[in-house]
Each structure stands twice: as structure tokens, then as C-alpha cells.
C-alpha positions as protocol buffer text, in pm:
chain_id: "A"
residue {
  index: 1
  type: MET
  ca { x: -11308 y: -256 z: -4467 }
}
residue {
  index: 2
  type: SER
  ca { x: -11620 y: 43 z: -4433 }
}
residue {
  index: 3
  type: PHE
  ca { x: -11990 y: -114 z: -4282 }
}
residue {
  index: 4
  type: ARG
  ca { x: -12263 y: 99 z: -4359 }
}
residue {
  index: 5
  type: ARG
  ca { x: -12604 y: 67 z: -4382 }
}
residue {
  index: 6
  type: GLY
  ca { x: -12957 y: 276 z: -4413 }
}
residue {
  index: 7
  type: ILE
  ca { x: -13058 y: 515 z: -4659 }
}
residue {
  index: 8
  type: ARG
  ca { x: -13034 y: 822 z: -4556 }
}
residue {
  index: 9
  type: GLY
  ca { x: -13101 y: 1021 z: -4870 }
}
residue {
  index: 10
  type: ASP
  ca { x: -13480 y: 1217 z: -4804 }
}
residue {
  index: 11
  type: ASP
  ca { x: -13565 y: 1187 z: -5124 }
}
residue {
  index: 12
  type: PHE
  ca { x: -13532 y: 820 z: -5149 }
}
residue {
  index: 13
  type: ARG
  ca { x: -13776 y: 762 z: -4816 }
}
residue {
  index: 14
  type: LYS
  ca { x: -14019 y: 1004 z: -4990 }
}
residue {
  index: 15
  type: ALA
  ca { x: -14093 y: 828 z: -5292 }
}
residue {
  index: 16
  type: LEU
  ca { x: -14067 y: 518 z: -5034 }
}
residue {
  index: 17
  type: GLU
  ca { x: -14327 y: 666 z: -4873 }
}
residue {
  index: 18
  type: THR
  ca { x: -14550 y: 754 z: -5182 }
}
residue {
  index: 19
  type: LEU
  ca { x: -14513 y: 464 z: -5358 }
}
residue {
  index: 20
  type: ALA
  ca { x: -14635 y: 245 z: -5048 }
}
residue {
  index: 21
  type: GLN
  ca { x: -14948 y: 435 z: -5170 }
}
residue {
  index: 22
  type: GLN
  ca { x: -14970 y: 327 z: -5473 }
}
residue {
  index: 23
  type: ASP
  ca { x: -15095 y: -14 z: -5614 }
}
residue {
  index: 24
  type: GLY
  ca { x: -14802 y: -220 z: -5702 }
}
residue {
  index: 25
  type: TRP
  ca { x: -14546 y: -451 z: -5586 }
}
residue {
  index: 26
  type: TRP
  ca { x: -14384 y: -187 z: -5327 }
}
residue {
  index: 27
  type: LYS
  ca { x: -14744 y: -161 z: -5180 }
}
residue {
  index: 28
  type: ASP
  ca { x: -14785 y: -580 z: -5183 }
}
residue {
  index: 29
  type: VAL
  ca { x: -14453 y: -631 z: -5066 }
}
residue {
  index: 30
  type: LEU
  ca { x: -14499 y: -409 z: -4740 }
}
residue {
  index: 31
  type: ALA
  ca { x: -14784 y: -606 z: -4716 }
}
residue {
  index: 32
  type: ASP
  ca { x: -14669 y: -975 z: -4712 }
}
residue {
  index: 33
  type: PRO
  ca { x: -14467 y: -951 z: -4373 }
}
residue {
  index: 34
  type: THR
  ca { x: -14290 y: -1331 z: -4455 }
}
residue {
  index: 35
  type: LEU
  ca { x: -14057 y: -1133 z: -4704 }
}
residue {
  index: 36
  type: ILE
  ca { x: -13811 y: -953 z: -4537 }
}
residue {
  index: 37
  type: ILE
  ca { x: -13651 y: -588 z: -4625 }
}
residue {
  index: 38
  type: GLY
  ca { x: -13317 y: -609 z: -4554 }
}
residue {
  index: 39
  type: ILE
  ca { x: -13132 y: -217 z: -4541 }
}
residue {
  index: 40
  type: ARG
  ca { x: -12845 y: -160 z: -4733 }
}
residue {
  index: 41
  type: ASP
  ca { x: -12645 y: 161 z: -4816 }
}
residue {
  index: 42
  type: GLU
  ca { x: -12844 y: 307 z: -4991 }
}
residue {
  index: 43
  type: TYR
  ca { x: -13047 y: 41 z: -5150 }
}
residue {
  index: 44
  type: LEU
  ca { x: -13285 y: -272 z: -5023 }
}
residue {
  index: 45
  type: ASN
  ca { x: -13330 y: -649 z: -5048 }
}
residue {
  index: 46
  type: VAL
  ca { x: -13627 y: -806 z: -5045 }
}
residue {
  index: 47
  type: TYR
  ca { x: -13519 y: -1156 z: -4933 }
}
residue {
  index: 48
  type: TRP
  ca { x: -13707 y: -1473 z: -4927 }
}
residue {
  index: 49
  type: GLN
  ca { x: -13585 y: -1781 z: -4789 }
}
residue {
  index: 50
  type: GLY
  ca { x: -13230 y: -1620 z: -4791 }
}
residue {
  index: 51
  type: GLN
  ca { x: -13335 y: -1517 z: -5195 }
}
residue {
  index: 52
  type: SER
  ca { x: -13311 y: -1121 z: -5320 }
}
residue {
  index: 53
  type: ILE
  ca { x: -13609 y: -1132 z: -5503 }
}
residue {
  index: 54
  type: PHE
  ca { x: -13602 y: -753 z: -5500 }
}
residue {
  index: 55
  type: LYS
  ca { x: -13324 y: -481 z: -5567 }
}
residue {
  index: 56
  type: VAL
  ca { x: -13436 y: -183 z: -5501 }
}
residue {
  index: 57
  type: SER
  ca { x: -13297 y: 176 z: -5536 }
}
residue {
  index: 58
  type: PHE
  ca { x: -13291 y: 533 z: -5575 }
}
residue {
  index: 59
  type: LYS
  ca { x: -13195 y: 653 z: -5954 }
}
residue {
  index: 60
  type: GLY
  ca { x: -13270 y: 925 z: -6161 }
}
residue {
  index: 61
  type: GLY
  ca { x: -13533 y: 1079 z: -5913 }
}
residue {
  index: 62
  type: LYS
  ca { x: -13728 y: 715 z: -5884 }
}
residue {
  index: 63
  type: VAL
  ca { x: -13783 y: 458 z: -5716 }
}
residue {
  index: 64
  type: THR
  ca { x: -13580 y: 161 z: -5884 }
}
residue {
  index: 65
  type: ALA
  ca { x: -13674 y: -232 z: -5833 }
}
residue {
  index: 66
  type: SER
  ca { x: -13485 y: -546 z: -6029 }
}
residue {
  index: 67
  type: THR
  ca { x: -13460 y: -942 z: -5973 }
}
residue {
  index: 68
  type: HIS
  ca { x: -13256 y: -1179 z: -6181 }
}
residue {
  index: 69
  type: GLU
  ca { x: -13367 y: -1357 z: -6441 }
}
residue {
  index: 70
  type: LYS
  ca { x: -13375 y: -1682 z: -6284 }
}
residue {
  index: 71
  type: TYR
  ca { x: -13698 y: -1603 z: -6073 }
}
residue {
  index: 72
  type: LEU
  ca { x: -13897 y: -1561 z: -6368 }
}
residue {
  index: 73
  type: LEU
  ca { x: -13913 y: -1878 z: -6488 }
}
residue {
  index: 74
  type: ASN
  ca { x: -14284 y: -1946 z: -6417 }
}
residue {
  index: 75
  type: PRO
  ca { x: -14280 y: -2184 z: -6160 }
}
residue {
  index: 76
  type: ASP
  ca { x: -14690 y: -2341 z: -6289 }
}
residue {
  index: 77
  type: LEU
  ca { x: -14474 y: -2508 z: -6636 }
}
residue {
  index: 78
  type: LYS
  ca { x: -14558 y: -2921 z: -6614 }
}
residue {
  index: 79
  type: ASP
  ca { x: -14590 y: -2968 z: -7048 }
}
residue {
  index: 80
  type: GLN
  ca { x: -14326 y: -3187 z: -7180 }
}
residue {
  index: 81
  type: VAL
  ca { x: -14136 y: -2958 z: -7480 }
}
residue {
  index: 82
  type: SER
  ca { x: -14032 y: -3159 z: -7746 }
}
residue {
  index: 83
  type: LEU
  ca { x: -13678 y: -3237 z: -7872 }
}
residue {
  index: 84
  type: VAL
  ca { x: -13727 y: -3217 z: -8302 }
}
residue {
  index: 85
  type: GLU
  ca { x: -13446 y: -3286 z: -8519 }
}
residue {
  index: 86
  type: GLY
  ca { x: -13238 y: -3136 z: -8257 }
}
residue {
  index: 87
  type: LYS
  ca { x: -13416 y: -2792 z: -8130 }
}
residue {
  index: 88
  type: PHE
  ca { x: -13684 y: -2760 z: -7903 }
}
residue {
  index: 89
  type: ALA
  ca { x: -14051 y: -2730 z: -8038 }
}
residue {
  index: 90
  type: PHE
  ca { x: -14170 y: -2512 z: -7730 }
}
residue {
  index: 91
  type: GLY
  ca { x: -14465 y: -2406 z: -7958 }
}
residue {
  index: 92
  type: ASN
  ca { x: -14745 y: -2182 z: -7737 }
}
residue {
  index: 93
  type: ALA
  ca { x: -14530 y: -2285 z: -7429 }
}
residue {
  index: 94
  type: GLU
  ca { x: -14308 y: -2002 z: -7474 }
}
residue {
  index: 95
  type: GLN
  ca { x: -14513 y: -1769 z: -7357 }
}
residue {
  index: 96
  type: ARG
  ca { x: -14582 y: -1901 z: -7077 }
}
residue {
  index: 97
  type: MET
  ca { x: -14212 y: -1987 z: -6954 }
}
residue {
  index: 98
  type: LEU
  ca { x: -14147 y: -1601 z: -6829 }
}
residue {
  index: 99
  type: THR
  ca { x: -14335 y: -1400 z: -6555 }
}
residue {
  index: 100
  type: ARG
  ca { x: -14263 y: -1071 z: -6798 }
}
residue {
  index: 101
  type: ASP
  ca { x: -14574 y: -861 z: -6604 }
}
residue {
  index: 102
  type: TYR
  ca { x: -14590 y: -759 z: -6248 }
}
residue {
  index: 103
  type: GLU
  ca { x: -14970 y: -845 z: -6183 }
}
residue {
  index: 104
  type: GLY
  ca { x: -15005 y: -791 z: -5814 }
}
residue {
  index: 105
  type: ALA
  ca { x: -14992 y: -1049 z: -5543 }
}
residue {
  index: 106
  type: GLU
  ca { x: -15030 y: -1282 z: -5736 }
}
residue {
  index: 107
  type: THR
  ca { x: -14712 y: -1228 z: -5951 }
}
residue {
  index: 108
  type: LEU
  ca { x: -14482 y: -1192 z: -5630 }
}
residue {
  index: 109
  type: ALA
  ca { x: -14643 y: -1521 z: -5498 }
}
residue {
  index: 110
  type: LYS
  ca { x: -14475 y: -1660 z: -5815 }
}
residue {
  index: 111
  type: LEU
  ca { x: -14118 y: -1472 z: -5777 }
}
residue {
  index: 112
  type: LYS
  ca { x: -14123 y: -1639 z: -5414 }
}
residue {
  index: 113
  type: ARG
  ca { x: -14224 y: -1996 z: -5566 }
}
residue {
  index: 114
  type: ALA
  ca { x: -13964 y: -1998 z: -5779 }
}
residue {
  index: 115
  type: ALA
  ca { x: -13714 y: -1877 z: -5584 }
}
residue {
  index: 116
  type: SER
  ca { x: -13796 y: -2154 z: -5294 }
}
residue {
  index: 117
  type: PRO
  ca { x: -13545 y: -2408 z: -5518 }
}
residue {
  index: 118
  type: TYR
  ca { x: -13257 y: -2205 z: -5502 }
}
residue {
  index: 119
  type: SER
  ca { x: -13296 y: -2192 z: -5125 }
}
residue {
  index: 120
  type: GLY
  ca { x: -13158 y: -2443 z: -4856 }
}
residue {
  index: 121
  type: GLN
  ca { x: -13254 y: -2597 z: -4527 }
}
residue {
  index: 122
  type: GLU
  ca { x: -13061 y: -2342 z: -4314 }
}
residue {
  index: 123
  type: LYS
  ca { x: -13167 y: -2040 z: -4565 }
}
residue {
  index: 124
  type: GLU
  ca { x: -13497 y: -2124 z: -4472 }
}
residue {
  index: 125
  type: GLY
  ca { x: -13406 y: -2181 z: -4090 }
}
residue {
  index: 126
  type: VAL
  ca { x: -13285 y: -1817 z: -4094 }
}
residue {
  index: 127
  type: HIS
  ca { x: -13553 y: -1649 z: -4311 }
}
residue {
  index: 128
  type: GLU
  ca { x: -13814 y: -1842 z: -4062 }
}
residue {
  index: 129
  type: ILE
  ca { x: -13643 y: -1731 z: -3689 }
}
residue {
  index: 130
  type: ALA
  ca { x: -13618 y: -1364 z: -3942 }
}
residue {
  index: 131
  type: THR
  ca { x: -14002 y: -1321 z: -3978 }
}
residue {
  index: 132
  type: SER
  ca { x: -14118 y: -1469 z: -3633 }
}
residue {
  index: 133
  type: ASN
  ca { x: -13867 y: -1257 z: -3398 }
}
residue {
  index: 134
  type: LEU
  ca { x: -13975 y: -904 z: -3495 }
}
residue {
  index: 135
  type: SER
  ca { x: -13658 y: -753 z: -3325 }
}
residue {
  index: 136
  type: VAL
  ca { x: -13478 y: -860 z: -3576 }
}
residue {
  index: 137
  type: VAL
  ca { x: -13346 y: -613 z: -3772 }
}
residue {
  index: 138
  type: ASP
  ca { x: -13073 y: -776 z: -4021 }
}
residue {
  index: 139
  type: VAL
  ca { x: -12989 y: -1051 z: -4241 }
}
residue {
  index: 140
  type: GLU
  ca { x: -12647 y: -1127 z: -4418 }
}
residue {
  index: 141
  type: ILE
  ca { x: -12495 y: -934 z: -4296 }
}
residue {
  index: 142
  type: ALA
  ca { x: -12164 y: -955 z: -4491 }
}
residue {
  index: 143
  type: ILE
  ca { x: -11861 y: -721 z: -4425 }
}
residue {
  index: 144
  type: ASN
  ca { x: -11542 y: -652 z: -4568 }
}
residue {
  index: 145
  type: ALA
  ca { x: -11229 y: -805 z: -4378 }
}
residue {
  index: 146
  type: SER
  ca { x: -11000 y: -795 z: -4638 }
}
residue {
  index: 147
  type: GLY
  ca { x: -10644 y: -756 z: -4476 }
}
residue {
  index: 148
  type: VAL
  ca { x: -10737 y: -768 z: -4134 }
}
residue {
  index: 149
  type: PRO
  ca { x: -10478 y: -936 z: -3932 }
}
residue {
  index: 150
  type: GLY
  ca { x: -10603 y: -1324 z: -3726 }
}
residue {
  index: 151
  type: ILE
  ca { x: -10908 y: -1310 z: -3973 }
}
residue {
  index: 152
  type: LYS
  ca { x: -10958 y: -1621 z: -4201 }
}
residue {
  index: 153
  type: ARG
  ca { x: -11198 y: -1531 z: -4360 }
}
residue {
  index: 154
  type: ASN
  ca { x: -11199 y: -1208 z: -4608 }
}
residue {
  index: 155
  type: LEU
  ca { x: -11565 y: -1150 z: -4591 }
}
residue {
  index: 156
  type: PRO
  ca { x: -11701 y: -1278 z: -4302 }
}
residue {
  index: 157
  type: ARG
  ca { x: -12129 y: -1293 z: -4295 }
}
residue {
  index: 158
  type: MET
  ca { x: -12356 y: -1315 z: -4023 }
}
residue {
  index: 159
  type: ASP
  ca { x: -12686 y: -1437 z: -4021 }
}
residue {
  index: 160
  type: LEU
  ca { x: -12910 y: -1211 z: -3794 }
}
residue {
  index: 161
  type: ALA
  ca { x: -12853 y: -891 z: -3594 }
}
residue {
  index: 162
  type: ASN
  ca { x: -13128 y: -816 z: -3361 }
}
residue {
  index: 163
  type: PHE
  ca { x: -13232 y: -572 z: -3123 }
}
residue {
  index: 164
  type: GLU
  ca { x: -13202 y: -715 z: -2717 }
}
residue {
  index: 165
  type: THR
  ca { x: -13376 y: -446 z: -2447 }
}
residue {
  index: 166
  type: THR
  ca { x: -13145 y: -411 z: -2144 }
}
residue {
  index: 167
  type: ALA
  ca { x: -13112 y: -157 z: -1847 }
}
residue {
  index: 168
  type: THR
  ca { x: -12815 y: 2 z: -1993 }
}
residue {
  index: 169
  type: GLY
  ca { x: -12971 y: 42 z: -2351 }
}
residue {
  index: 170
  type: VAL
  ca { x: -13013 y: -184 z: -2616 }
}
residue {
  index: 171
  type: ASP
  ca { x: -12803 y: -460 z: -2695 }
}
residue {
  index: 172
  type: LEU
  ca { x: -12714 y: -527 z: -3121 }
}
residue {
  index: 173
  type: VAL
  ca { x: -12692 y: -920 z: -3133 }
}
residue {
  index: 174
  type: PHE
  ca { x: -12518 y: -1103 z: -3370 }
}
residue {
  index: 175
  type: TRP
  ca { x: -12582 y: -1508 z: -3450 }
}
residue {
  index: 176
  type: GLU
  ca { x: -12522 y: -1728 z: -3644 }
}
residue {
  index: 177
  type: ALA
  ca { x: -12735 y: -1968 z: -3814 }
}
residue {
  index: 178
  type: LYS
  ca { x: -12622 y: -2369 z: -3858 }
}
residue {
  index: 179
  type: THR
  ca { x: -12814 y: -2706 z: -3890 }
}
residue {
  index: 180
  type: LEU
  ca { x: -12729 y: -2980 z: -3636 }
}
residue {
  index: 181
  type: SER
  ca { x: -12537 y: -3196 z: -3979 }
}
residue {
  index: 182
  type: ASN
  ca { x: -12321 y: -2875 z: -4039 }
}
residue {
  index: 183
  type: PRO
  ca { x: -11988 y: -3021 z: -4011 }
}
residue {
  index: 184
  type: GLU
  ca { x: -11852 y: -2676 z: -3889 }
}
residue {
  index: 185
  type: LEU
  ca { x: -11997 y: -2781 z: -3551 }
}
residue {
  index: 186
  type: GLU
  ca { x: -11805 y: -3083 z: -3567 }
}
residue {
  index: 187
  type: ASN
  ca { x: -11463 y: -3005 z: -3675 }
}
residue {
  index: 188
  type: GLY
  ca { x: -11473 y: -2680 z: -3467 }
}
residue {
  index: 189
  type: ASP
  ca { x: -11496 y: -2429 z: -3729 }
}
residue {
  index: 190
  type: ILE
  ca { x: -11780 y: -2297 z: -3545 }
}
residue {
  index: 191
  type: VAL
  ca { x: -11473 y: -2150 z: -3324 }
}
residue {
  index: 192
  type: GLY
  ca { x: -11290 y: -1968 z: -3539 }
}
residue {
  index: 193
  type: GLN
  ca { x: -11607 y: -1850 z: -3708 }
}
residue {
  index: 194
  type: LEU
  ca { x: -11771 y: -1613 z: -3390 }
}
residue {
  index: 195
  type: GLY
  ca { x: -11390 y: -1535 z: -3274 }
}
residue {
  index: 196
  type: ASP
  ca { x: -11382 y: -1366 z: -3695 }
}
residue {
  index: 197
  type: TYR
  ca { x: -11701 y: -1184 z: -3603 }
}
residue {
  index: 198
  type: GLN
  ca { x: -11611 y: -1073 z: -3291 }
}
residue {
  index: 199
  type: LYS
  ca { x: -11315 y: -911 z: -3417 }
}
residue {
  index: 200
  type: VAL
  ca { x: -11426 y: -731 z: -3705 }
}
residue {
  index: 201
  type: ILE
  ca { x: -11743 y: -625 z: -3457 }
}
residue {
  index: 202
  type: ASP
  ca { x: -11461 y: -524 z: -3245 }
}
residue {
  index: 203
  type: LEU
  ca { x: -11322 y: -304 z: -3563 }
}
residue {
  index: 204
  type: HIS
  ca { x: -11619 y: -138 z: -3693 }
}
residue {
  index: 205
  type: LYS
  ca { x: -11753 y: -66 z: -3309 }
}
residue {
  index: 206
  type: THR
  ca { x: -11901 y: 302 z: -3405 }
}
residue {
  index: 207
  type: GLU
  ca { x: -12034 y: 269 z: -3786 }
}
residue {
  index: 208
  type: PHE
  ca { x: -12251 y: -32 z: -3661 }
}
residue {
  index: 209
  type: ASP
  ca { x: -12391 y: 183 z: -3416 }
}
residue {
  index: 210
  type: ASP
  ca { x: -12473 y: 423 z: -3705 }
}
residue {
  index: 211
  type: SER
  ca { x: -12583 y: 194 z: -3956 }
}
residue {
  index: 212
  type: TYR
  ca { x: -12814 y: 60 z: -3670 }
}
residue {
  index: 213
  type: ARG
  ca { x: -12959 y: 322 z: -3500 }
}
residue {
  index: 214
  type: LEU
  ca { x: -13088 y: 513 z: -3851 }
}
residue {
  index: 215
  type: VAL
  ca { x: -13179 y: 112 z: -4041 }
}
residue {
  index: 216
  type: ALA
  ca { x: -13473 y: 103 z: -3737 }
}
residue {
  index: 217
  type: LYS
  ca { x: -13592 y: 435 z: -3858 }
}
residue {
  index: 218
  type: ASN
  ca { x: -13610 y: 303 z: -4159 }
}
residue {
  index: 219
  type: LEU
  ca { x: -13762 y: -6 z: -4066 }
}
residue {
  index: 220
  type: ALA
  ca { x: -14010 y: 198 z: -3776 }
}
residue {
  index: 221
  type: GLU
  ca { x: -14113 y: 401 z: -4101 }
}
residue {
  index: 222
  type: MET
  ca { x: -14207 y: 122 z: -4303 }
}
residue {
  index: 223
  type: ALA
  ca { x: -14379 y: -14 z: -4073 }
}
residue {
  index: 224
  type: GLU
  ca { x: -14617 y: 275 z: -4064 }
}
residue {
  index: 225
  type: TRP
  ca { x: -14645 y: 291 z: -4449 }
}
residue {
  index: 226
  type: SER
  ca { x: -14738 y: -75 z: -4458 }
}
residue {
  index: 227
  type: ASN
  ca { x: -15108 y: -1 z: -4325 }
}
residue {
  index: 228
  type: GLY
  ca { x: -15056 y: -246 z: -4006 }
}
residue {
  index: 229
  type: HIS
  ca { x: -14919 y: -532 z: -4211 }
}
residue {
  index: 230
  type: ARG
  ca { x: -14564 y: -524 z: -4071 }
}
residue {
  index: 231
  type: ASN
  ca { x: -14415 y: -462 z: -3713 }
}
residue {
  index: 232
  type: VAL
  ca { x: -14169 y: -398 z: -3519 }
}
residue {
  index: 233
  type: ALA
  ca { x: -13985 y: -466 z: -3165 }
}
residue {
  index: 234
  type: ALA
  ca { x: -14021 y: -214 z: -2881 }
}
residue {
  index: 235
  type: ALA
  ca { x: -13664 y: -228 z: -2935 }
}
residue {
  index: 236
  type: ILE
  ca { x: -13675 y: -94 z: -3253 }
}
residue {
  index: 237
  type: SER
  ca { x: -13868 y: 231 z: -3215 }
}
residue {
  index: 238
  type: ALA
  ca { x: -13671 y: 271 z: -2874 }
}
residue {
  index: 239
  type: VAL
  ca { x: -13402 y: 317 z: -3084 }
}
residue {
  index: 240
  type: ALA
  ca { x: -13565 y: 478 z: -3337 }
}
residue {
  index: 241
  type: LYS
  ca { x: -13727 y: 751 z: -3031 }
}
residue {
  index: 242
  type: GLY
  ca { x: -13287 y: 801 z: -2943 }
}
residue {
  index: 243
  type: ALA
  ca { x: -13209 y: 471 z: -2740 }
}
residue {
  index: 244
  type: LYS
  ca { x: -12857 y: 402 z: -2734 }
}
residue {
  index: 245
  type: ILE
  ca { x: -12732 y: 93 z: -2900 }
}
residue {
  index: 246
  type: ASN
  ca { x: -12490 y: -108 z: -2666 }
}
residue {
  index: 247
  type: VAL
  ca { x: -12271 y: -225 z: -2965 }
}
residue {
  index: 248
  type: SER
  ca { x: -11986 y: -554 z: -2847 }
}
residue {
  index: 249
  type: SER
  ca { x: -11813 y: -874 z: -2956 }
}
residue {
  index: 250
  type: ALA
  ca { x: -11974 y: -1045 z: -2679 }
}
residue {
  index: 251
  type: ASN
  ca { x: -12283 y: -1020 z: -2794 }
}
residue {
  index: 252
  type: VAL
  ca { x: -12191 y: -1280 z: -3102 }
}
residue {
  index: 253
  type: GLY
  ca { x: -12420 y: -1630 z: -3079 }
}
residue {
  index: 254
  type: LEU
  ca { x: -12483 y: -1980 z: -3231 }
}
residue {
  index: 255
  type: LEU
  ca { x: -12835 y: -2106 z: -3290 }
}
residue {
  index: 256
  type: VAL
  ca { x: -12857 y: -2474 z: -3401 }
}
residue {
  index: 257
  type: TYR
  ca { x: -13157 y: -2648 z: -3558 }
}
residue {
  index: 258
  type: ASP
  ca { x: -13330 y: -2915 z: -3744 }
}
residue {
  index: 259
  type: PHE
  ca { x: -13243 y: -3212 z: -3565 }
}
residue {
  index: 260
  type: THR
  ca { x: -13421 y: -3548 z: -3389 }
}
residue {
  index: 261
  type: ALA
  ca { x: -13458 y: -3577 z: -3032 }
}
residue {
  index: 262
  type: ALA
  ca { x: -13244 y: -3867 z: -3110 }
}
residue {
  index: 263
  type: GLN
  ca { x: -12958 y: -3716 z: -3267 }
}
residue {
  index: 264
  type: ARG
  ca { x: -12929 y: -3400 z: -3006 }
}
residue {
  index: 265
  type: ASP
  ca { x: -12915 y: -3657 z: -2706 }
}
residue {
  index: 266
  type: ARG
  ca { x: -12655 y: -3887 z: -2888 }
}
residue {
  index: 267
  type: LYS
  ca { x: -12356 y: -3913 z: -2739 }
}
residue {
  index: 268
  type: ASP
  ca { x: -11924 y: -3982 z: -2807 }
}
residue {
  index: 269
  type: LYS
  ca { x: -11709 y: -4200 z: -2640 }
}
residue {
  index: 270
  type: ASP
  ca { x: -11660 y: -3980 z: -2393 }
}
residue {
  index: 271
  type: GLY
  ca { x: -12104 y: -3968 z: -2251 }
}
residue {
  index: 272
  type: LYS
  ca { x: -12070 y: -3621 z: -2456 }
}
residue {
  index: 273
  type: THR
  ca { x: -12400 y: -3430 z: -2693 }
}
residue {
  index: 274
  type: LEU
  ca { x: -12315 y: -3182 z: -2953 }
}
residue {
  index: 275
  type: SER
  ca { x: -12421 y: -2962 z: -2747 }
}
residue {
  index: 276
  type: ASP
  ca { x: -12235 y: -3035 z: -2515 }
}
residue {
  index: 277
  type: ARG
  ca { x: -11846 y: -3013 z: -2735 }
}
residue {
  index: 278
  type: VAL
  ca { x: -12014 y: -2689 z: -2882 }
}
residue {
  index: 279
  type: ILE
  ca { x: -12067 y: -2524 z: -2572 }
}
residue {
  index: 280
  type: GLU
  ca { x: -11742 y: -2603 z: -2397 }
}
residue {
  index: 281
  type: SER
  ca { x: -11525 y: -2532 z: -2768 }
}
residue {
  index: 282
  type: LEU
  ca { x: -11710 y: -2182 z: -2821 }
}
residue {
  index: 283
  type: ALA
  ca { x: -11623 y: -2074 z: -2391 }
}
residue {
  index: 284
  type: LYS
  ca { x: -11316 y: -2030 z: -2603 }
}
residue {
  index: 285
  type: VAL
  ca { x: -11379 y: -1749 z: -2700 }
}
residue {
  index: 286
  type: GLY
  ca { x: -11572 y: -1634 z: -2413 }
}
residue {
  index: 287
  type: VAL
  ca { x: -11968 y: -1679 z: -2609 }
}
residue {
  index: 288
  type: GLY
  ca { x: -12178 y: -1850 z: -2298 }
}
residue {
  index: 289
  type: PRO
  ca { x: -12449 y: -2041 z: -2326 }
}
residue {
  index: 290
  type: GLU
  ca { x: -12692 y: -1757 z: -2273 }
}
residue {
  index: 291
  type: ARG
  ca { x: -12578 y: -1717 z: -2573 }
}
residue {
  index: 292
  type: ILE
  ca { x: -12638 y: -2042 z: -2739 }
}
residue {
  index: 293
  type: ARG
  ca { x: -12939 y: -2220 z: -2866 }
}
residue {
  index: 294
  type: PHE
  ca { x: -13002 y: -2568 z: -2951 }
}
residue {
  index: 295
  type: LYS
  ca { x: -13382 y: -2642 z: -3116 }
}
residue {
  index: 296
  type: GLY
  ca { x: -13520 y: -2868 z: -3314 }
}
residue {
  index: 297
  type: THR
  ca { x: -13715 y: -2658 z: -3550 }
}
residue {
  index: 298
  type: THR
  ca { x: -13690 y: -2275 z: -3640 }
}
residue {
  index: 299
  type: LYS
  ca { x: -14063 y: -2257 z: -3496 }
}
residue {
  index: 300
  type: GLY
  ca { x: -14079 y: -2041 z: -3244 }
}
residue {
  index: 301
  type: LEU
  ca { x: -13700 y: -1979 z: -3196 }
}
residue {
  index: 302
  type: THR
  ca { x: -13656 y: -1707 z: -3016 }
}
residue {
  index: 303
  type: ILE
  ca { x: -13370 y: -1459 z: -3024 }
}
């Protein structure tokens, strides 16, 4: 049930810094701020719209990277392949079907295009929010809660975490993201979901503090290695330099997006909008309106 984040090993960090100065995939990743670098426990995930297109580790004294085979299918394929007597006649197409070599930023763009079909509206929305808010420190935050009393999900997975500067330090805030059409908003499951998050936060306060203090340092270092392509919010810089992190189960919130004005304003027989009903239901677990954001599009949605 432990929670751990951060690249602690000096050798790994130094190897990443050295690699950042060399032409290649890591330098290209750092130069592309539309990619999210998720700091894990002594490894990294590089995300595009919720899909990890690189897993980055340190093995045998070297930085290693891997990707799922499905992302190596060439997204530019367009020709027909004939079926002849029960066999597909690939011909010259066979050599074009896979991305076989990393050849610079063009290859990185191919991997992103190959990964996009595996995403969806909610994942795309989370990605847009994370890349447009420099205070975000993590995405896809899964915590093993197996055996914890009162928690319905064995692996609660929070969508986003960010830092907020306050008078008493920096708040660590966790967010769940939903499109308006998600049935969990209507059927009340969202209440249990955020309630589960609050329970695991209470269980792991010390680990969250330790982990995200190190994550802040890692992200600040990577911004320095990127030659100006990546930036971090002042709150992340402050934590990297030792500012206090406030970890509290009160700091959970909900982001709802992807709807029209007509959908937003639609009322039930009691004259209440979905926003009204969600605010009422989440009050049961102490989540106030200030932690509930409804916006038709993720563009400009700030946290």
C-alpha cells in the first residue's frame, strides 16, 4: 500500500542530464512541451493523451527506453493489401508498416499520431489541462488500496495533481476529470470515488509529502535541461527549494468539461442543473464549490 515517486538515484539523474545534451529521443522529448513527463518510482512515463509512448528506466548504468508495440505501427499507411488465396500479399508495404528506427522529431510525431486512436475525450481533456497548467506535478496517479476498509476500488486512480501557493505553504491538490456525459456524475458514483481518494490521501500523507517534494526537484531539473522548452510554475520551484507542502484530504476536486451551453443549462424536474446536483452530492464528502469546475472546453481551464 506504499506510495513512492521520484528519481532518487544520482546516477540516473546525471545520465538523463548528459543525454539531454545529445541529439536523440530524450532531447526531443524535453523539447516538446506537449508531452507530459510522469515521474514514477525510479522510472519515467512519457505521456501523449493518456498513452505512455515511452517508459524510461536506468539499467546497467544506462538510460533505457521502451514503447508499446502498437505505437510502432506506421500511422501514415494508406494503401490496400490484397488477400490472395488466404494470405495477405504485403509486398513492399511490409517494410513500411512499422516504425523501425528513431530518426528525430519526425519519429516522435509518428509515435504520437499512432497513440492518439487509443485515447478518448476524457484522456484528451486531462492532457490539455496538464499541458496548459504549469503547476501540474503528476497525472495517472494510481494507489494500491487493496484491503483498505471502506474503499470500493482496489486501485484508485486520480487524474491530476497540482500545487497551489497558499499563505501557509503549497497545497497539493488532486483532481478527478470527467466529461459531462460520464454517467458517474448522474448516478452518484462520483461521491464514492472522491471519498476513496480522501481515504488514501489520509493514509499516505507522509509518503505524498516525500514523493512530491522529490518530483518537484526532478521536474525543475528537467526544465533546466530543456534549453527553455519546458517551464515549471513558481509553486513547483518553491517546493524544489524547500517550501512546505500541505497534504490534506480536503484538497480534492472535480473537473467537468466537454459540453454545450444548452447541456450545461438543462434542468431536471426540480429545476436543478447537473452542476447543481453534483455540488449538492459532493458536499456529503466535504468537497465545496471552490473545488468543482464546470467548463465547456478544457481550453483555458485553470487549476
